[in-house]
Coordinates of C-alpha atoms in Angstrom, one line a residue:
X1 CA -147.4 168.2 179.3
X2 CA -150.5 166.9 177.3
X3 CA -152.6 164.3 179.2
X4 CA -152.0 160.7 178.3
X5 CA -154.3 159.7 175.4
X6 CA -155.5 156.6 173.6
X7 CA -152.7 155.1 171.6
X8 CA -150.0 156.4 173.9
X9 CA -147.6 154.1 175.8
X10 CA -147.8 154.7 179.5
X11 CA -144.6 156.1 181.0
X12 CA -142.8 153.9 183.5
X13 CA -142.7 155.2 187.0
X14 CA -142.3 154.1 190.6
X15 CA -145.2 154.0 193.0
X16 CA -145.1 153.0 196.7
X17 CA -147.1 150.7 199.0
X18 CA -146.6 149.0 202.4
X19 CA -145.8 145.4 202.5
X20 CA -147.3 142.9 205.0
X21 CA -144.8 144.1 207.6
X22 CA -145.9 147.7 207.0
X23 CA -142.5 148.6 205.5
X24 CA -142.5 151.0 202.5
X25 CA -141.8 149.3 199.1
X26 CA -141.8 150.5 195.6
X27 CA -143.0 149.0 192.3
X28 CA -142.5 149.9 188.7
X29 CA -145.8 150.5 186.9
X30 CA -144.3 148.8 183.9
X31 CA -143.6 145.7 186.0
X32 CA -147.4 145.5 186.8
X33 CA -148.6 146.3 183.3
X34 CA -146.2 144.8 180.7
X35 CA -147.9 142.1 178.6
X36 CA -151.1 142.5 180.6
X37 CA -154.5 144.1 180.5
X38 CA -154.7 146.5 183.4
X39 CA -157.0 149.3 184.7
X40 CA -155.2 152.2 186.2
X41 CA -157.6 154.6 187.9
X42 CA -156.6 157.8 189.7
X43 CA -158.4 159.7 192.4
X44 CA -157.8 163.2 193.8
X45 CA -157.4 162.0 197.3
X46 CA -157.7 159.1 199.8
X47 CA -160.6 159.4 202.2
X48 CA -162.3 162.1 200.1
X49 CA -166.1 161.7 199.6
X50 CA -166.5 160.8 195.9
X51 CA -163.4 158.7 195.9
X52 CA -164.3 156.7 199.0
X53 CA -168.1 156.4 198.4
X54 CA -168.3 156.0 194.6
X55 CA -165.1 155.7 192.6
X56 CA -163.2 153.0 194.6
X57 CA -166.2 151.0 195.7
X58 CA -167.3 150.7 192.0
X59 CA -164.0 149.0 191.1
X60 CA -164.0 146.8 194.1
X61 CA -167.7 145.7 193.5
X62 CA -167.1 145.0 189.8
X63 CA -163.6 143.5 190.2
X64 CA -164.7 139.9 189.5
X65 CA -166.6 141.0 186.4
X66 CA -163.5 143.0 185.2
X67 CA -161.3 140.0 185.9
X68 CA -163.7 137.8 183.9
X69 CA -163.3 140.1 181.0
X70 CA -159.6 139.6 180.9
X71 CA -158.3 142.3 183.2
X72 CA -155.2 141.2 185.0
X73 CA -154.6 144.1 187.4
X74 CA -156.7 146.9 188.9
X75 CA -154.6 149.7 190.2
X76 CA -155.8 152.7 192.2
X77 CA -153.3 155.6 192.3
X78 CA -153.5 158.7 194.5
X79 CA -151.2 161.5 195.4
X80 CA -150.8 160.4 199.0
X81 CA -148.1 158.6 200.9
X82 CA -148.1 154.8 201.2
X83 CA -149.2 154.9 204.9
X84 CA -152.3 156.9 204.0
X85 CA -153.0 154.6 201.0
X86 CA -152.6 151.5 203.2
X87 CA -154.9 152.9 205.9
X88 CA -157.5 153.8 203.2
X89 CA -157.3 150.3 201.6
X90 CA -158.1 148.8 205.0
X91 CA -161.5 150.7 205.0
X92 CA -162.5 148.3 202.2
X93 CA -162.3 144.9 203.8
X94 CA -164.2 143.3 201.0
X95 CA -161.4 144.3 198.5
X96 CA -159.6 141.3 197.0
X97 CA -158.3 142.7 193.7
X98 CA -157.7 146.5 193.7
X99 CA -154.1 147.5 194.5
X100 CA -153.7 150.8 196.3
X101 CA -150.5 152.6 195.2
X102 CA -149.1 155.9 196.4
X103 CA -147.7 158.6 194.2
X104 CA -146.5 160.8 197.1
X105 CA -144.8 163.5 195.2
X106 CA -147.2 163.3 192.1
X107 CA -144.2 162.4 189.9
X108 CA -146.2 159.6 188.1
X109 CA -149.3 161.7 187.9
X110 CA -147.2 164.5 186.3
X111 CA -145.7 162.0 183.8
X112 CA -149.2 161.1 182.8
X113 CA -150.1 164.8 182.4
X114 CA -153.0 164.3 184.8
X115 CA -152.0 166.6 187.7
X116 CA -154.6 168.9 189.2
X117 CA -153.6 171.9 191.2
X118 CA -156.0 172.3 194.1
X119 CA -153.7 174.6 196.1
X120 CA -156.5 177.2 196.2
X121 CA -158.6 174.7 198.2
X122 CA -155.7 173.9 200.5
X123 CA -155.1 170.4 199.0
X124 CA -151.9 171.1 196.9
X125 CA -151.2 169.2 193.7
X126 CA -153.4 166.1 193.2
X127 CA -154.5 163.8 190.4
X128 CA -157.4 164.4 188.1
X129 CA -160.0 161.7 188.4
X130 CA -159.4 159.2 185.6
X131 CA -159.6 155.6 184.5
X132 CA -157.2 154.1 181.9
X133 CA -157.6 150.7 180.2
X134 CA -154.1 149.7 179.2
X135 CA -153.1 146.6 177.2
X136 CA -149.4 145.7 177.1
X137 CA -148.5 149.3 178.2
X138 CA -150.6 150.9 175.4
X139 CA -153.6 153.1 176.4
X140 CA -156.9 151.7 174.9
X141 CA -159.3 153.9 176.8
X142 CA -158.5 157.2 178.6
X143 CA -161.5 158.5 180.6
X144 CA -160.3 161.7 182.2
X145 CA -162.8 163.8 184.2
X146 CA -163.2 167.5 184.2
X147 CA -163.0 169.4 187.5
X148 CA -164.7 167.5 190.3
X149 CA -166.9 165.4 188.1
X150 CA -167.5 161.7 188.3
X151 CA -169.2 160.7 185.0
X152 CA -166.8 158.8 182.8
X153 CA -164.1 157.2 185.0
X154 CA -166.3 154.6 186.8
X155 CA -165.9 150.8 186.7
X156 CA -169.1 150.7 184.7
X157 CA -167.7 152.9 181.9
X158 CA -164.6 150.7 181.7
X159 CA -166.8 147.6 181.5
X160 CA -168.7 149.2 178.6
X161 CA -165.3 149.6 176.8
X162 CA -164.4 146.0 177.3

């Protein structure tokens, strides 16, 4: 499948998270994004160096600025289970706005056409690193990285686009 592109409508899909009682729950991406301006950013894996030290912290640090520019939701997706995503989210106690959602079987990542097969590195199928700016389900910006790069999917690059 071709990767999601500017002008495309994001597919609906179900992602998972843990509620306040640590019980797995699911949420439709369309329920979070319909009639809203949202950022959906994907990372290859929770607890991995670039994701944990650069990508996620950038969105957490710039969340107030993004909200001030009209962003309703900031969603981080990774091909991990909701228990891992919940544990990872707890490593960012300063986070008030970024939702950490799990795509355990990479179904949504595949629907976006953004899967990355890292089986040769022992990691299995993951997500490419990306950041999408979506308005009322339509992609306005699609910054998808090549390989292991981190050059165009940062919070700063999305802010430039706003």
